Short mmCIF file of C-alpha atoms in Angstrom, two decimals:
data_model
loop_
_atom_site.label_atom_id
_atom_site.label_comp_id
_atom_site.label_asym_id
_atom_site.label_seq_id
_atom_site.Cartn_x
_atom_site.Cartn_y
_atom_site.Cartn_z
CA UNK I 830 123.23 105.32 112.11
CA UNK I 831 120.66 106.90 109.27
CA UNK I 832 123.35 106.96 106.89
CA UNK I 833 124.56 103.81 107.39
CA UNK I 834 121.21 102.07 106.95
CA UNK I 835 120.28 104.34 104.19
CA UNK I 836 123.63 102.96 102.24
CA UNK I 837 122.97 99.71 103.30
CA UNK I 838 119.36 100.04 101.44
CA UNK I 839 120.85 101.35 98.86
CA UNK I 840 123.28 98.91 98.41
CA UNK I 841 120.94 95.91 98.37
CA UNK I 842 118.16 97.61 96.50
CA UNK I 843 120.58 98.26 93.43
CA UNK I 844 121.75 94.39 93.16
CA UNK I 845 118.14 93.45 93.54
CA UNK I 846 117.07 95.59 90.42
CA UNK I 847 119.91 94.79 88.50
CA UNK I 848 118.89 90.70 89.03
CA UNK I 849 115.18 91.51 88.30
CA UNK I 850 116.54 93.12 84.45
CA UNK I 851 118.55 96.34 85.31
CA UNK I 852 118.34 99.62 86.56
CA UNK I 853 119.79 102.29 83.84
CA UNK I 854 120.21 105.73 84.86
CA UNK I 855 120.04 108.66 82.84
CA UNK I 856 121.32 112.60 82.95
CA UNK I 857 122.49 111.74 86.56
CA UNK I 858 124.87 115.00 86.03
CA UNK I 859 121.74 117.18 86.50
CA UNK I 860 121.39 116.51 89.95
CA UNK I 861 122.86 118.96 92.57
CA UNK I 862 124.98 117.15 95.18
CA UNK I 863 123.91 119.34 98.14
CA UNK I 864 121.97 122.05 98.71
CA UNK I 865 117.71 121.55 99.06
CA UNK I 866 116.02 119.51 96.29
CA UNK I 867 112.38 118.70 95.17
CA UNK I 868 112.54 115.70 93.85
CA UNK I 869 109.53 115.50 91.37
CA UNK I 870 108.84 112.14 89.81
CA UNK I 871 106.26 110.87 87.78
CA UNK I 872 103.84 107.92 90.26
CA UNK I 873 103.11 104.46 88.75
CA UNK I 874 103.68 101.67 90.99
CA UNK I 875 104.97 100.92 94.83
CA UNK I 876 108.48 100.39 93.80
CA UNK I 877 109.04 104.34 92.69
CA UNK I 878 110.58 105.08 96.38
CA UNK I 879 112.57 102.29 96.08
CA UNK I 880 113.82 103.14 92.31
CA UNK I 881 114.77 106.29 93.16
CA UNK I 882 116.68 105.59 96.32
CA UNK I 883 118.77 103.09 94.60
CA UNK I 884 119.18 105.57 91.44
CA UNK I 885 120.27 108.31 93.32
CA UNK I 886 123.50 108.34 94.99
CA UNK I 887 123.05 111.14 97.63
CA UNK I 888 120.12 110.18 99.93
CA UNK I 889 116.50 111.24 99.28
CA UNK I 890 114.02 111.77 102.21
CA UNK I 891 110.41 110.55 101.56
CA UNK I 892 106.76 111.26 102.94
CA UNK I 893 105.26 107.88 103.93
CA UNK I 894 101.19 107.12 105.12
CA UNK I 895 101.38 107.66 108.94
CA UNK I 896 99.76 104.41 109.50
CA UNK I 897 103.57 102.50 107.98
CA UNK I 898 105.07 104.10 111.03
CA UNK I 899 102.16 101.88 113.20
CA UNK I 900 104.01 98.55 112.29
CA UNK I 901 106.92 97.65 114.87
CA UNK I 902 110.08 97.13 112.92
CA UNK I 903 109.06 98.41 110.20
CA UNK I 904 108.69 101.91 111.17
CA UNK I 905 112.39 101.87 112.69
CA UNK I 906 113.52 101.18 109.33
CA UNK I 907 111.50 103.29 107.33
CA UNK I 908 112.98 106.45 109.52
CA UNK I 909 115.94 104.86 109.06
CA UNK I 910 115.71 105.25 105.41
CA UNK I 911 114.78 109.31 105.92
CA UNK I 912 111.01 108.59 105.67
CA UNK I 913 109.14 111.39 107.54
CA UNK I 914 104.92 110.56 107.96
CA UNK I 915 102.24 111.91 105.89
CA UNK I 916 98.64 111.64 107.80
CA UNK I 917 96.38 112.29 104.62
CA UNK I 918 93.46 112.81 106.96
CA UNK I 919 95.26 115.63 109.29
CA UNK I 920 95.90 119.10 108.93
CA UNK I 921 97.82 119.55 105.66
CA UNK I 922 99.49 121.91 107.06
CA UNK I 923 101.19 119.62 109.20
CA UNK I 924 102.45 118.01 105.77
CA UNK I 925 103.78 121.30 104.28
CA UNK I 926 105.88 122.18 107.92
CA UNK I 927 107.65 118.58 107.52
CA UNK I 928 108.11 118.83 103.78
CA UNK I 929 109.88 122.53 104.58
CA UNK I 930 111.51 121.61 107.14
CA UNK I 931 113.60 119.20 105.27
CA UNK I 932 114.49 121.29 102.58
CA UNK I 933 115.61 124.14 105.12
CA UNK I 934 117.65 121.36 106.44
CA UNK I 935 119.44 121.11 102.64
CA UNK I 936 117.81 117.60 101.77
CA UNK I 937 116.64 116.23 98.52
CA UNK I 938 113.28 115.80 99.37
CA UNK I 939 111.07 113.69 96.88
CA UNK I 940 107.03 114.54 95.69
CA UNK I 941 104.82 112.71 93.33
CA UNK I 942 103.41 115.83 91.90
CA UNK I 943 100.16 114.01 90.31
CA UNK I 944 99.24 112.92 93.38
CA UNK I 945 98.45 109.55 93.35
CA UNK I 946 99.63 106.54 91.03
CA UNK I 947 98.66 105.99 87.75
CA UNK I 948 95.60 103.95 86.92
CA UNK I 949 97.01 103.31 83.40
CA UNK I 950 100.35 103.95 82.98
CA UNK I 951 99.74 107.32 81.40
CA UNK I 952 101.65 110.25 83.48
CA UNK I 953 98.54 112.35 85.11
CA UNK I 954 97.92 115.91 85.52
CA UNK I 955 99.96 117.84 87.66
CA UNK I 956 98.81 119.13 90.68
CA UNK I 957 100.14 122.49 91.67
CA UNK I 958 101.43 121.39 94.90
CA UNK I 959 104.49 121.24 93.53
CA UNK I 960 105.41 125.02 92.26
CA UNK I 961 103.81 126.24 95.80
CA UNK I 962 106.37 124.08 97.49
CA UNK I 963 109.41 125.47 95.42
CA UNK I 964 108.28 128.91 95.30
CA UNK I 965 108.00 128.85 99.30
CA UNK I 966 110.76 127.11 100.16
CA UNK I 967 112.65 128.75 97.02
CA UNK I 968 113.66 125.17 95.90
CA UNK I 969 114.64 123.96 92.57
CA UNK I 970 112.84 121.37 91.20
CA UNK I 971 114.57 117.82 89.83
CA UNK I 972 111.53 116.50 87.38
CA UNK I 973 112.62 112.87 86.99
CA UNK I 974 110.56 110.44 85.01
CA UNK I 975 110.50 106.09 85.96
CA UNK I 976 110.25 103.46 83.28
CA UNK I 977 109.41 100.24 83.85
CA UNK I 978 108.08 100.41 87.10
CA UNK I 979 104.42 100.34 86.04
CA UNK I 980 104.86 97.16 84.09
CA UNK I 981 106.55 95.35 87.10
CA UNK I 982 104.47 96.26 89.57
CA UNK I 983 101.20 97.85 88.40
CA UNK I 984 97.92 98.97 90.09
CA UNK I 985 96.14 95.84 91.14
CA UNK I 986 98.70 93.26 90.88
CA UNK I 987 99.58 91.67 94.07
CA UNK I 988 103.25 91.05 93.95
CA UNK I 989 106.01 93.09 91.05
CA UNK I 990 107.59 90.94 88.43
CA UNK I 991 111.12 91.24 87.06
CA UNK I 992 111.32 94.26 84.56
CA UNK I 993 114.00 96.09 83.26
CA UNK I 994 113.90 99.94 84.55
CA UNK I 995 114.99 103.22 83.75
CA UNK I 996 115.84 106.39 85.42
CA UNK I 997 115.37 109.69 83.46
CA UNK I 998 116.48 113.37 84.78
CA UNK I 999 115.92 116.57 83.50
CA UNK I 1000 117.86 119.44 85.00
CA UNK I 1001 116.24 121.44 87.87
CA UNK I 1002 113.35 124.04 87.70
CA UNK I 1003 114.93 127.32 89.81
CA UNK I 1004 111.92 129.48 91.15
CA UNK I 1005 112.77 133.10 91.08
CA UNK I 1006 113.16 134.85 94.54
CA UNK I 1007 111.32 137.67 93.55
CA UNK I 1008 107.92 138.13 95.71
CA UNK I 1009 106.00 140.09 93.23
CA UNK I 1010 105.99 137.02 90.53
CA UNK I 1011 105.56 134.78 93.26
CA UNK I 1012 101.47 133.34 91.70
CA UNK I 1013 103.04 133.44 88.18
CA UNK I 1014 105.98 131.59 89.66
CA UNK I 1015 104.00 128.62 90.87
CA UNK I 1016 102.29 127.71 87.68
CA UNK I 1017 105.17 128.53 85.64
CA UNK I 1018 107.22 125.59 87.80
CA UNK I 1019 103.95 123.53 87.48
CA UNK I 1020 103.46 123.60 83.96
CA UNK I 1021 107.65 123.67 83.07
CA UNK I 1022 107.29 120.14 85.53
CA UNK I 1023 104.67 118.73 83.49
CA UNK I 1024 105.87 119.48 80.36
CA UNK I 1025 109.67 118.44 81.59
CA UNK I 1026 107.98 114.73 82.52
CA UNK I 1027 105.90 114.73 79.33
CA UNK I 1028 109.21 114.73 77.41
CA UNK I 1029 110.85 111.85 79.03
CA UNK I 1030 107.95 110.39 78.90
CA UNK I 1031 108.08 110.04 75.36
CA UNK I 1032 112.10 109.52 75.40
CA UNK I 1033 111.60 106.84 78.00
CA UNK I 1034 109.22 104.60 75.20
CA UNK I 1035 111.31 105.46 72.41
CA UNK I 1036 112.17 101.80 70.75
CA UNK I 1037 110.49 100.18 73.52
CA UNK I 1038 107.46 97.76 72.37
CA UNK I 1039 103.31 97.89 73.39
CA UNK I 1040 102.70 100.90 74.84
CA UNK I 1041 99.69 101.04 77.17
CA UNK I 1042 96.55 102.07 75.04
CA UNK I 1043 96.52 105.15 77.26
CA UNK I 1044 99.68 106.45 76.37
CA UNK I 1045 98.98 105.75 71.96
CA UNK I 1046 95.59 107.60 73.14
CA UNK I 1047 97.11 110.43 75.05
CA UNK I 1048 100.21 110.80 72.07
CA UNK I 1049 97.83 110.57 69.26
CA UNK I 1050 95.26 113.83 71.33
CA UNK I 1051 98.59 115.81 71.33
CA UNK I 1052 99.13 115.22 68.07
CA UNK I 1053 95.57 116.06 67.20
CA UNK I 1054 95.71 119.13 68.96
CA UNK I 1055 99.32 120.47 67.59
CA UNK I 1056 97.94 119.72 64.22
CA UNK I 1057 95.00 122.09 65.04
CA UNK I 1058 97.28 124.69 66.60
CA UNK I 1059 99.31 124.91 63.65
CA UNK I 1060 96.35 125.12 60.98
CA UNK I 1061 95.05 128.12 62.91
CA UNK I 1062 98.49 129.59 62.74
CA UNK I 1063 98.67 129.01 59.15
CA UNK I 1064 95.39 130.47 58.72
CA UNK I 1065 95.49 133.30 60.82
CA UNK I 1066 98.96 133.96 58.44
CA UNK I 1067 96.86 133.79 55.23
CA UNK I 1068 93.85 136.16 56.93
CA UNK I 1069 96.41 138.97 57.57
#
């Protein structure tokens, strides 16, 4: 029945985007068909779950607020869909079993690795969450980066507007099995994530117009700072 539903969603979600501007997905070929996923996507609006289910064409499982699965109906559906609950007040342990257990199960299981959703439209700081996760459950990582969503449905508007979307994937992140570079494992997938999302970042706005001030801002402190990285390169050259 879970399948069925899930296609079903699937199904309808992808003719809704593609009436509301479009849904464009790129480097699709990265994604493994089977086998245990961590699906790591940038956070900037309610509709990311959605995006991705309808991008993807083998299913994704989510974690969901425990109080969605209160609502009658709606909590039939939601499991339906492969959504598992998420009680950010409980033992976070609890969290981390679920999360595992789905991979062990060979799902593509998806995390927001910042955290929360963007304020700004600016991708956030990782949190390193996401290189414990692969490292225990020795799970690649899928960084995948959403366009659009932020200006159709942004923080503090009530309903989304129509906005044309797009999908970006980078090829997984494999965590080494060895147990002795296990710490050094779990930033390296971190900080290979964050950089991995930085880059489509940048790909994603490519020829697209306005920016949100916090992105020019972020782009132009980069730029600031790999102009001062490579003056004290130059100059340590010249000193020796």
């Amino acid at each position: 029945m879970g399948i069925l539903i899930y296609t079903a969603s699937r199904t309808f979600l992808r003719v809704a985007f593609f009436v509301g501007g479009g849904l464009e997905v790129h480097g699709k070929e990265n994604t493994p068909p089977t086998g245990p996923l961590i699906v790591a996507c940038n956070h900037a609006s309610h509709l990311d779950p959605m995006i991705l289910g309808a991008a993807f064409d083998r299913p994704l499982h989510f974690m969901a607020r425990r109080t969605l699965f209160d609502v009658p109906g709606f909590s039939w559906l939601i499991r339906q869909n492969f959504a598992f609950p998420l009680d950010r007040d409980g033992d976070s342990r609890d969290a981390l079993r679920a999360f595992g257990d789905r991979l062990q199960q060979g799902n593509a299981v998806v995390m927001f690795p910042e955290g929360t959703r963007s304020h700004d439209g600016a991708l956030q700081e990782m949190k390193p969450g996401v290189g414990m996760l692969a490292v225990r459950n020795l799970t690649p990582v899928l960084p995948v980066y959403i366009w659009g969503s932020f200006q159709s449905w942004s923080r503090g508007r009530s309903f989304p507007r129509p906005h044309h979307l797009k999908v970006l994937i980078d090829p997984p992140i494999v965590p080494s099995s060895d147990k002795a570079l296990r710490k050094a494992e779990q930033s390296r997938i971190t900080l290979e994530t964050g950089a991995a999302l930085n880059r489509m970042e940048k790909a994603a706005w490519a020829g697209e117009k306005d920016p949100p001030a916090a992105l020019l801002e972020k782009w132009r402190r980069e730029e600031l700072a790999g102009s001062a990285a490579q003056s004290d390169m130059e100059s340590a050259g010249e000193a020796s």
